[in-house]
Short mmCIF file of C-alpha atoms in Angstrom, two decimals:
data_model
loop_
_atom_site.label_atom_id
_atom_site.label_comp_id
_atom_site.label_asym_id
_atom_site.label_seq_id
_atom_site.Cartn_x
_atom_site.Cartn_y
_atom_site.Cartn_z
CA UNK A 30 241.28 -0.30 -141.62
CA UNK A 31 243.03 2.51 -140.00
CA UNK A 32 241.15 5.38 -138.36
CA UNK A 33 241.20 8.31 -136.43
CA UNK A 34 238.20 9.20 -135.29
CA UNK A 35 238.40 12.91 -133.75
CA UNK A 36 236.22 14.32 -131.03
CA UNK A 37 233.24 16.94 -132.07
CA UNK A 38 234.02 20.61 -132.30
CA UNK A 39 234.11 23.09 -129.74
CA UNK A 40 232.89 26.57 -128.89
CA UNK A 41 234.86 28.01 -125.62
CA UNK A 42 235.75 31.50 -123.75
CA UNK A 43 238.87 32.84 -123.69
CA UNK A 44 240.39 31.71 -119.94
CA UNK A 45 238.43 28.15 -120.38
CA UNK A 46 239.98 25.16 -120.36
CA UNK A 47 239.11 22.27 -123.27
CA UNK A 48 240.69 18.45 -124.25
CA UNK A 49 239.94 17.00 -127.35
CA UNK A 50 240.44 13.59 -128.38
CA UNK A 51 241.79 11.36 -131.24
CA UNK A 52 240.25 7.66 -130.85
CA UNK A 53 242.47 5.11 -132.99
CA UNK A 54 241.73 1.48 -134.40
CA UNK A 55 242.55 -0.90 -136.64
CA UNK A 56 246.36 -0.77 -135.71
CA UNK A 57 248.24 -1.47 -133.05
CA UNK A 58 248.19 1.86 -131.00
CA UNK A 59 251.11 1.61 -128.54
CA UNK A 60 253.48 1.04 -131.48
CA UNK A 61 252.69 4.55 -133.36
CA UNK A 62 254.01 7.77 -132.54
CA UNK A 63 251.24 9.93 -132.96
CA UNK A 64 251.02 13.67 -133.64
CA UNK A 65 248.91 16.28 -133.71
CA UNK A 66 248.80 19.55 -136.00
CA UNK A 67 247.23 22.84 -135.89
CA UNK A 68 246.22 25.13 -138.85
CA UNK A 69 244.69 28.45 -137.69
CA UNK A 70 241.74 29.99 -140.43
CA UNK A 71 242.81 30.23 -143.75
CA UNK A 72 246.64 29.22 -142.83
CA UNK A 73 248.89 26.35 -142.93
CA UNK A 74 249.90 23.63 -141.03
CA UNK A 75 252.03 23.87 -138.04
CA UNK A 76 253.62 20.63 -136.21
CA UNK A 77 252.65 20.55 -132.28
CA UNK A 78 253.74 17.65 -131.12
CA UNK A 79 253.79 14.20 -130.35
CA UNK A 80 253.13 11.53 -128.30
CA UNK A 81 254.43 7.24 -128.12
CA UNK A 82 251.66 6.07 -126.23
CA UNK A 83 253.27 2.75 -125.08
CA UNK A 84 255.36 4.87 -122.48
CA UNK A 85 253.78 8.44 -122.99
CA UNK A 86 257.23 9.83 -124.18
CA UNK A 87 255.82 13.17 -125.84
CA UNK A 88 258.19 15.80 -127.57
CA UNK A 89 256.91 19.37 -128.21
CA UNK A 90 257.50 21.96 -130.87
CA UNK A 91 258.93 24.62 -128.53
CA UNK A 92 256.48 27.24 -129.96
CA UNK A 93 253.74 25.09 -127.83
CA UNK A 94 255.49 23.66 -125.10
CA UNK A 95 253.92 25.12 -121.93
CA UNK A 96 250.70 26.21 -123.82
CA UNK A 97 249.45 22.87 -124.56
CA UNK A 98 249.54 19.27 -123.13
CA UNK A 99 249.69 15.77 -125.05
CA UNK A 100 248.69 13.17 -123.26
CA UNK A 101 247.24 9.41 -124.12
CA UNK A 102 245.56 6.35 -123.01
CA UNK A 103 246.13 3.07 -123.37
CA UNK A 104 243.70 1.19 -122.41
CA UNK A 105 241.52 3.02 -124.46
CA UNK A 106 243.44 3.91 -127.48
CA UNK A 107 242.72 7.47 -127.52
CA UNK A 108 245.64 10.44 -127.52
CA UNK A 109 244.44 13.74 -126.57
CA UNK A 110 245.32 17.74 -126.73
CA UNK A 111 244.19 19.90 -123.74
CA UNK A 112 244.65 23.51 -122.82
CA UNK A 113 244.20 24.78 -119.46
CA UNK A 114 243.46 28.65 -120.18
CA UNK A 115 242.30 28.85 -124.05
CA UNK A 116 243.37 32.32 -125.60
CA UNK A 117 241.40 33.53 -129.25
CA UNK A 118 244.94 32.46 -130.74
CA UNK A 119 244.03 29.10 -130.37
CA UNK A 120 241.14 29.12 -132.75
CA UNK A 121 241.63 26.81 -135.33
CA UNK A 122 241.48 23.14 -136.90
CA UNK A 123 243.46 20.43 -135.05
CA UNK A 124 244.55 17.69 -136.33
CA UNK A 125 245.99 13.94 -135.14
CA UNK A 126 247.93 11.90 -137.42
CA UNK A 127 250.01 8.95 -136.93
CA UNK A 128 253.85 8.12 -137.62
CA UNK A 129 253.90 5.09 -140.08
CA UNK A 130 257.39 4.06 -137.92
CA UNK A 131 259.38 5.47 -135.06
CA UNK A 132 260.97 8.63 -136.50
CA UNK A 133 263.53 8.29 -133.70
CA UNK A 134 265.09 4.97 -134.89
CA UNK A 135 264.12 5.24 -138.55
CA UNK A 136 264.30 8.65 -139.75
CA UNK A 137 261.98 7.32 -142.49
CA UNK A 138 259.08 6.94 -140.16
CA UNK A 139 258.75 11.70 -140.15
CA UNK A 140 256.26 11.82 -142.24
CA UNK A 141 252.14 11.36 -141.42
CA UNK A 142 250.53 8.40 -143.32
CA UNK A 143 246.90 8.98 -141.82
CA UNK A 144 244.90 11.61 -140.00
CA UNK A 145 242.14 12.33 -138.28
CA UNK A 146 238.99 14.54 -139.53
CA UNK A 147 240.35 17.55 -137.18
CA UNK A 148 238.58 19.20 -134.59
CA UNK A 149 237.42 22.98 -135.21
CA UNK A 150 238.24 24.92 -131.62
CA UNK A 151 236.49 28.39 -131.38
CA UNK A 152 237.83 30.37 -128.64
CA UNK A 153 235.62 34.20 -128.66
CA UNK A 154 234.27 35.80 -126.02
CA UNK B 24 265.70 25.54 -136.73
CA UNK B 25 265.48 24.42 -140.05
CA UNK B 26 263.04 26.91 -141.92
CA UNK B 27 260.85 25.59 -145.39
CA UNK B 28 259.91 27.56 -148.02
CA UNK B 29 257.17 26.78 -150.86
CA UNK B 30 256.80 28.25 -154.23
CA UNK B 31 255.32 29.56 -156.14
CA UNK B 32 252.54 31.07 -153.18
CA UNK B 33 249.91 30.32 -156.05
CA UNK B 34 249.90 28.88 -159.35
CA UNK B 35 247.78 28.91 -161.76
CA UNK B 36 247.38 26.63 -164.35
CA UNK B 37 244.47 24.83 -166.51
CA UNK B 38 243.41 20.82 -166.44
CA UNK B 39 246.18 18.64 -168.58
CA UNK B 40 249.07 21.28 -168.17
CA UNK B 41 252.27 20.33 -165.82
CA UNK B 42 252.63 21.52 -162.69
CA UNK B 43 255.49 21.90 -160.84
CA UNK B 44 256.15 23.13 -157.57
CA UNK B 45 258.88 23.74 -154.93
CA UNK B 46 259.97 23.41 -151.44
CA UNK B 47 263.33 24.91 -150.33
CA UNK B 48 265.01 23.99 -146.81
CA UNK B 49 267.64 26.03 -145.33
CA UNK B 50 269.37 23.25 -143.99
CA UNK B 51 270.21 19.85 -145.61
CA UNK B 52 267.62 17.60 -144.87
CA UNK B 53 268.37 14.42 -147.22
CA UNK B 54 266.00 13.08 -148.30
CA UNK B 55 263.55 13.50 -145.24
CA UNK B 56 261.17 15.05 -147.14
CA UNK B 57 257.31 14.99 -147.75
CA UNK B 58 254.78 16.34 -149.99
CA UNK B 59 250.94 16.69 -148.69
CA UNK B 60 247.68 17.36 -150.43
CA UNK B 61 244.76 18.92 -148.33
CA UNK B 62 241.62 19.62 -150.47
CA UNK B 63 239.25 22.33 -149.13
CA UNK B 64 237.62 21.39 -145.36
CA UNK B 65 239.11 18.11 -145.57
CA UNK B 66 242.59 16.76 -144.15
CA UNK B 67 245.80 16.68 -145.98
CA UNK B 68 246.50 13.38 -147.47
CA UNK B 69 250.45 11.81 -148.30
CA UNK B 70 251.29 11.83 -151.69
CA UNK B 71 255.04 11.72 -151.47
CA UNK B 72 256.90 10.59 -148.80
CA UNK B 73 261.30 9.94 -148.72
CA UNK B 74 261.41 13.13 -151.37
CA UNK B 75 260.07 10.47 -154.55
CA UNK B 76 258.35 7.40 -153.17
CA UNK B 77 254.45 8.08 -153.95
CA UNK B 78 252.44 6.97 -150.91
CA UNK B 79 249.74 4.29 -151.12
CA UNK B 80 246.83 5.54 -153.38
CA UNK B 81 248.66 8.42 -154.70
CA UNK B 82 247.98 8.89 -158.38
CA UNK B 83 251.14 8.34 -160.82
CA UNK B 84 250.64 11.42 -162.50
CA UNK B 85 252.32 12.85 -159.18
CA UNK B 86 256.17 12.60 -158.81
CA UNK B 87 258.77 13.43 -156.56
CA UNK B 88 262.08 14.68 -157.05
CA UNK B 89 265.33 16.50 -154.97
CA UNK B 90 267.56 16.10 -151.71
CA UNK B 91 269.22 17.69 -149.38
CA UNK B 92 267.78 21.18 -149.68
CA UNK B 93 265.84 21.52 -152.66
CA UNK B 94 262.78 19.47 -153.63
CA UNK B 95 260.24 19.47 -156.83
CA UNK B 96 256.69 17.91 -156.71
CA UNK B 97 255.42 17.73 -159.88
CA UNK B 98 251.95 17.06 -161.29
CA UNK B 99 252.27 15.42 -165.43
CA UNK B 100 248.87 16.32 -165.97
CA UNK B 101 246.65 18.46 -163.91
CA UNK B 102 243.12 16.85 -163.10
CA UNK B 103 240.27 19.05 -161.36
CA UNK B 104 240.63 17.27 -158.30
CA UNK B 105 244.35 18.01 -158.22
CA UNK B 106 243.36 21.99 -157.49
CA UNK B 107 244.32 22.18 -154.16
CA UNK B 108 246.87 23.07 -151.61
CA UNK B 109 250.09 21.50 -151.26
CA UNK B 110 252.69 21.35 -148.58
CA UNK B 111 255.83 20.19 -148.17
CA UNK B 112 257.18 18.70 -144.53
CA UNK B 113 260.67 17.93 -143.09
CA UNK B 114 262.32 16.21 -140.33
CA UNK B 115 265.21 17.97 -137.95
CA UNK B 116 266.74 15.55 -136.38
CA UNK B 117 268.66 17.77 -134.45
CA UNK B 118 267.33 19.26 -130.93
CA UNK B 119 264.56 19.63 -130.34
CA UNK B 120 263.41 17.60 -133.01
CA UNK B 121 260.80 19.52 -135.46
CA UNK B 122 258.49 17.94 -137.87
CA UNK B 123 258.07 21.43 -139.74
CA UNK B 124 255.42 22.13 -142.53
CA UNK B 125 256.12 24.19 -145.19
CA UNK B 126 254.13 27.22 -145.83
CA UNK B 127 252.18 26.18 -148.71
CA UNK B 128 251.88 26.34 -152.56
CA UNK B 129 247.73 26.66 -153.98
CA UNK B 130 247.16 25.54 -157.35
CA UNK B 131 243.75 27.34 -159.20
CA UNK B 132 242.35 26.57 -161.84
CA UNK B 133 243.37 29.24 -164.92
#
């Protein structure tokens, strides 16, 4: 069974840094593009970025790039989201989800076929 | 960037009536085109997937239409789990590449 088991939320200041995980399993982890999602209180979803673990290739919606990082781990089968200085702005539900096939060589694969539970971030002084 | 758009914002409709609700894309997209459900507090869930192909688990009262720029989901027969919010998603293949989300279409209970 697939799952994507997200870390627990998170209360931080404004300047704080913060990394929040997405633990995968029942599929084959370094063969999934995986992405993750924001949606701020009471608003829709917005596409961050994402990540191939297998070789850490990671492409980012240009409205993040520089404000967040994507990273993942092999050996453990986690991919994770991390901010260095958290702002208020960043308060909201984060999700991972996972690519059912490489978008890249099968534009078929865009879509998200599972997600995680989403971690709440709370960024107030 | 290729820029979605969702309506109605709300509709409002009663349990058995037919829904039907739109995404927009200003830019062809084929048919690289997705519709999600996300109930309150919980994560959105694929119905529709490739504009019309209903995802594993998706109930056949929900259906898939459209390419290129415009796309209809529509509901046959609205069930009180079916209230919800619904939102469309794309793929730009160009650079960089952009999964984008549309903005969104609730649908209350009348």
């Amino acid at each position: 069974e697939v799952q994507l088991l997200q870390s627990a939320a998170e209360v931080r200041k404004p300047g704080e840094s913060l990394k929040i995980s997405c633990k995968a399993s029942g599929f084959t982890f370094t063969s999934h593009w995986m992405g993750w999602v924001r949606q701020r209180p009471g608003k829709g979803l917005e596409w961050m970025g994402i990540i191939f673990p297998r070789d850490s290739d990671t492409k980012y919606n240009p409205s993040f790039r520089g404000q967040v990082t994507i990273s993942a781990d092999k050996s453990s089968d986690t991919a994770y989201l991390d901010w260095s200085s958290l702002k208020p702005s960043d308060t909201g539900i984060y999700y991972c989800a996972r690519h059912p096939l490489d978008p890249f060589s099968d534009s078929s694969g865009y879509y998200y076929d599972f997600w995680g539970q989403g971690t709440m971030v709370t960024v107030s002084s | 960037e290729i820029v979605m758009t969702q309506s109605p914002a709300t509709l409002s409709a009663s349990p058995g009536e037919r829904a039907t609700l739109a995404c927009r894309a200003s830019q062809g997209v084929g048919s690289n085109l997705a519709w999600y459900q996300q109930q309150p507090g919980q994560a959105p869930r694929v119905l529709i997937y490739g504009a019309s192909t209903r995802a594993s688990g998706a109930p056949a009262r929900f259906s898939g239409s459209g390419s290129g720029t415009e796309f209809t989901l529509t509901i046959s027969s609205l069930q009180s789990e079916d209230f919800a919010v619904y939102y469309c998603q794309q793929y730009d293949n160009n650079w960089p590449p952009l999964f984008t989300f549309g903005p969104g279409t609730k649908v209350e209970m009348k």
